[in-house]
Structures are given as C-alpha cells and as structure tokens.
Amino acid sequence: MTNRIPIASPVRTAAIVNRYFVHAKKNLGQNFLVDLDAVQGIVRAAGIEPGDQVVEVGPGIGSLTEQLLLAGGKVAAYEVDQSLPEILANELPEKVDGQDLDQRFKLIMKDVLKADFATDLAGFFDLSKPVKVVANLPYYITTPIIFNLLESSLDFTSLTLMMQKEVAERLAAQPGSKAYGPLSIAVQTQMSVDLALEVGHASFMPQPKVDSAVVVLTPLEKPADVGDRKQFNRVVKLCFAQRRKTLANNLKTLLPNKEDREKLLADLDLDPRQRPEQLAISDFIRISRAVAEMNK
Ligand code: SAM
C-alpha cells in the first residue's frame, strides 16, 4: 500500500484495520475519519500554514495528523490508546517536506486532560510562539477538554475542534435559543465561536450515531470581565438549574431571602418573569457581581 492514498480514505483505513487488527474502541470515543474532504475541511478551517505548531488531541490512526503534516504543520499529538504508536510510526509518511517524521511529529502518550503543556512540548515546540489546537475530539470528554484548554497556560491562537453537532450548537448558541446555556456563556465570555462545517455519519469508520460539526474557537481580544470566573460559572449554572422556570425562581438557591431576590432584580432592572435563556451574557455578569456584593 503506497502512502499516496490518504489514511483518511475508506480503502487505506480498511487496510490498516486489517493489517493491525484494529478494533475501534467505543470507550475511547474512536470514530476514525475516512473522508478526505472533511479532513481537509478541518485543516482549512484551522488555517494551517507551513511552520505552524499544532497540538492534536487523539490522532487515532493518523487521518487528520497526516493532512496537518502535509499542510506544513509541526504536530504534537496526545493519545491514550497503546496500540496506536506502532501504527502511527508505520503509516504516517516517513518524510515530510524532506524532513524525517520525528522532526515534524511527536506522539505524547498521555491523557490530554492531564497534559502539562510546558513540559510535554518543551524541546519540540518553540513555546515563545503560539500554537493551534486541532482535533477530531473523543466526544465523551468534549467539554472537559475545552475547559482544560481554556484554563491551561498554553498560548493558542485557535482551537479547531470536531465534536458532536449538538455540543457545537450549544457553544455557538445565542440568547433566546434552546441550545443557549451555561456552556455557551462560559465559552463566549472568552472566545469567539464559529461553526465551520458539518460532517455526516458516513465520513467516519465506525459511523457514530450522532452528527458532527467543526467549531473554531478564537480567544477574544478583550475577554469579558466576569470577576471571579468560578463564581460566575456557578451563578450561571444555578440560573439555568430549571430552564423552564423564571429567573426569580432559579435565583432561590443563590439568594434564599425573597427580599434580596426582589432587590437584586429591581436594582438590575430585570424582569423576574423572564426565563434564563432570555438573558444576555452581560445580564449574567451583572447578576454574578450583584450576588457577590450581597453575599459579602
Ligand atoms: N484523529 C483521528 C481521526 O480523526 O480519525 C481519531 C479521532 S477519534 C474521534 C478520538 C481519538 O482520541 C481516539 O484516537 C482516542 O483513542 C483518543 N482519545 C480518547 N481519550 C483520550 C484522552 N483522554 N486523551 C488523548 N486522546 C484520547
């Protein structure tokens, strides 16, 4: 089998699966991309250019990794499946742009949720320069991965992530929509969210039951000043605890005293009958600040 047939194709993936007796592991969220158009769509959405430093989460058998390398990226990839290092070493191109693979690709066999980027990437990346994160995520840990990256010290210019379409919609959701909630708000206070492309079941092997979408998250030049972020996220979560109930009702946990609730809503000029999904992000910031003041 020549390396010229991309790994992101049904024929090459089937050959790899047969050669190494690969069983896609459901518990690790393994759905391999076999659609070159979709993979190249991800690479384009990430705007990968020669020399870019790319952190990939979960290279699998290398479908996306290969195209990131061919686009000129230098790729460090986190993986947990111990059967994959041998496959990646054999199946990724031996040379990329005249360089040996190990100059362009580093496999880090570690749970990405336990990543220590400064240590893991030292010596391979120039960490004074930014990196891009690109991944077809293991869907079962999509939100922990996003929050870990946001809280990490990694200086990234963008996160281009394939995920379950429903989660992508929640990330991008605006007030008034069903998908709008704590996840939309936590992320949109720090990042701009663009839905780049949708990808159907048929692009994967095995095919997932859910539809997928690729989202590009870019750090805002001026993240919203939410005060204590943990406190802010907690307030937002509690405001959405019962999505169908009114704001006044949901505030009961935060402010058990009725007078406090009425005062807060009056001070902020908010209608107590509104549902949480009708409030703008700026309203939640004001609520969080006011609750912190009242609980001082
Ligand atoms: N990138 C490949 C592709 O597009 O075909 C595989 C994507 S597959 C959806 C997700 C990958 O993430 C799998 O290879 C899986 O083993 C890996 N993975 C699962 N949990 C992980 C974790 N905690 N840290 C790093 N990788 C993980």
XYZ file of C-alpha atoms in Angstrom, residues 86-266:
181
model
C 3.219 1.393 16.176
C 0.528 2.151 13.602
C 1.298 5.868 13.501
C 5.046 5.216 13.192
C 4.469 2.856 10.255
C 1.622 4.596 8.474
C 2.412 8.304 8.656
C 4.771 9.431 5.868
C 8.428 8.682 6.627
C 9.459 12.072 5.354
C 7.513 15.326 5.259
C 8.859 18.206 3.157
C 12.226 16.420 3.154
C 12.317 16.176 6.959
C 12.259 12.936 8.950
C 8.913 12.264 10.601
C 10.305 12.674 14.118
C 11.276 16.259 13.341
C 7.690 17.032 12.441
C 5.660 14.729 14.674
C 5.793 13.943 18.374
C 3.418 11.470 19.972
C 2.686 12.097 23.645
C 1.134 9.014 25.196
C -0.866 10.736 27.870
C -4.437 11.640 28.765
C -4.833 15.162 27.363
C -6.781 16.084 30.496
C -3.542 15.517 32.408
C -1.384 17.446 29.955
C 1.345 19.688 31.286
C 1.900 21.559 28.043
C 5.024 23.465 29.089
C 6.815 20.227 29.995
C 5.303 17.949 27.360
C 6.062 20.272 24.458
C 9.419 21.643 25.613
C 12.219 20.878 23.191
C 9.806 20.142 20.343
C 7.884 23.425 20.081
C 9.169 26.941 20.462
C 6.806 27.888 23.268
C 7.505 31.583 22.881
C 5.465 31.235 19.678
C 1.749 30.456 19.582
C 0.232 27.097 18.773
C -3.008 25.985 17.159
C -5.041 23.151 18.606
C -6.765 20.905 16.081
C -8.711 17.749 16.845
C -11.419 15.332 15.980
C -12.240 15.053 19.669
C -13.149 11.960 21.661
C -16.755 13.124 22.118
C -17.197 11.700 25.612
C -14.849 14.339 27.031
C -15.516 17.295 24.709
C -16.388 19.860 27.384
C -13.674 18.881 29.910
C -11.111 19.145 27.094
C -12.347 22.605 26.092
C -12.332 23.867 29.695
C -8.911 22.349 30.376
C -7.508 24.115 27.322
C -9.115 27.418 28.307
C -7.660 27.152 31.798
C -4.235 25.929 30.650
C -1.140 28.049 30.166
C -0.991 27.030 26.503
C -0.704 30.141 24.330
C -3.016 29.102 21.486
C -4.341 31.274 18.667
C -7.260 28.980 17.875
C -8.964 25.728 18.779
C -10.407 23.935 15.743
C -12.438 21.075 17.109
C -14.708 18.438 15.649
C -17.420 17.479 18.101
C -20.977 16.272 18.360
C -23.139 18.734 16.410
C -25.403 19.300 19.386
C -22.468 20.450 21.544
C -21.228 22.701 18.723
C -24.671 24.305 18.618
C -24.591 24.866 22.365
C -21.189 26.544 22.102
C -22.404 28.926 19.402
C -25.944 29.498 20.750
C -27.358 32.987 21.184
C -29.919 34.174 23.801
C -33.450 33.055 23.068
C -32.469 29.701 21.588
C -32.943 26.306 23.196
C -29.252 25.494 22.960
C -28.228 28.653 24.864
C -26.984 27.875 28.362
C -24.027 27.708 30.768
C -21.686 26.206 28.157
C -22.456 28.943 25.580
C -21.958 31.638 28.197
C -18.774 30.257 29.795
C -17.111 29.929 26.399
C -18.414 33.093 24.710
C -17.108 35.305 27.522
C -13.609 34.263 26.423
C -13.775 33.090 22.841
C -15.443 33.860 19.556
C -17.216 30.770 18.237
C -17.583 29.950 14.549
C -19.303 26.883 13.175
C -17.003 25.977 10.279
C -18.528 22.810 8.816
C -20.908 19.970 9.449
C -19.890 16.380 8.864
C -22.300 13.474 8.460
C -22.044 9.922 9.838
C -20.754 8.478 6.574
C -17.424 10.297 6.925
C -16.377 8.039 9.829
C -15.454 4.458 10.490
C -17.233 3.180 12.517
C -20.090 5.589 11.932
C -21.183 7.470 15.058
C -24.893 7.715 15.892
C -24.708 11.498 16.144
C -23.969 14.203 13.582
C -20.737 16.144 13.911
C -19.599 19.706 13.385
C -16.312 21.570 13.400
C -16.073 24.666 15.551
C -13.311 27.256 15.522
C -12.793 28.989 18.872
C -10.615 32.099 18.865
C -9.604 33.972 22.022
C -11.345 37.351 22.283
C -9.006 40.331 22.251
C -10.870 41.568 25.310
C -12.420 38.694 27.269
C -15.485 39.757 29.268
C -14.617 40.872 32.789
C -16.695 38.368 34.761
C -14.916 38.844 38.081
C -14.206 35.549 39.811
C -14.752 33.085 36.948
C -15.564 30.089 39.173
C -18.198 32.125 40.980
C -19.534 33.420 37.651
C -19.868 29.923 36.171
C -21.604 28.751 39.339
C -24.098 31.617 39.240
C -24.872 30.946 35.574
C -25.340 27.221 36.228
C -27.727 27.905 39.083
C -29.666 30.440 36.996
C -30.214 27.652 34.449
C -30.866 24.904 37.031
C -34.510 24.817 35.956
C -34.521 26.187 32.459
C -38.320 26.318 32.192
C -38.753 28.276 35.413
C -38.421 32.023 35.819
C -35.265 33.840 36.749
C -36.763 34.771 40.146
C -37.384 31.100 40.843
C -33.922 29.977 39.804
C -32.298 32.632 41.993
C -33.702 30.966 45.131
C -30.615 28.817 45.671
C -28.279 31.794 45.346
C -30.422 34.190 47.365
C -32.762 32.282 49.703
C -34.182 35.523 51.068
C -37.102 36.791 48.939
C -36.359 40.451 49.651
C -32.771 40.002 48.456
C -34.009 38.497 45.217
C -36.513 41.276 44.631
C -33.920 43.935 45.399
C -31.364 42.373 43.045
C -33.837 42.140 40.169
C -35.118 45.685 40.738
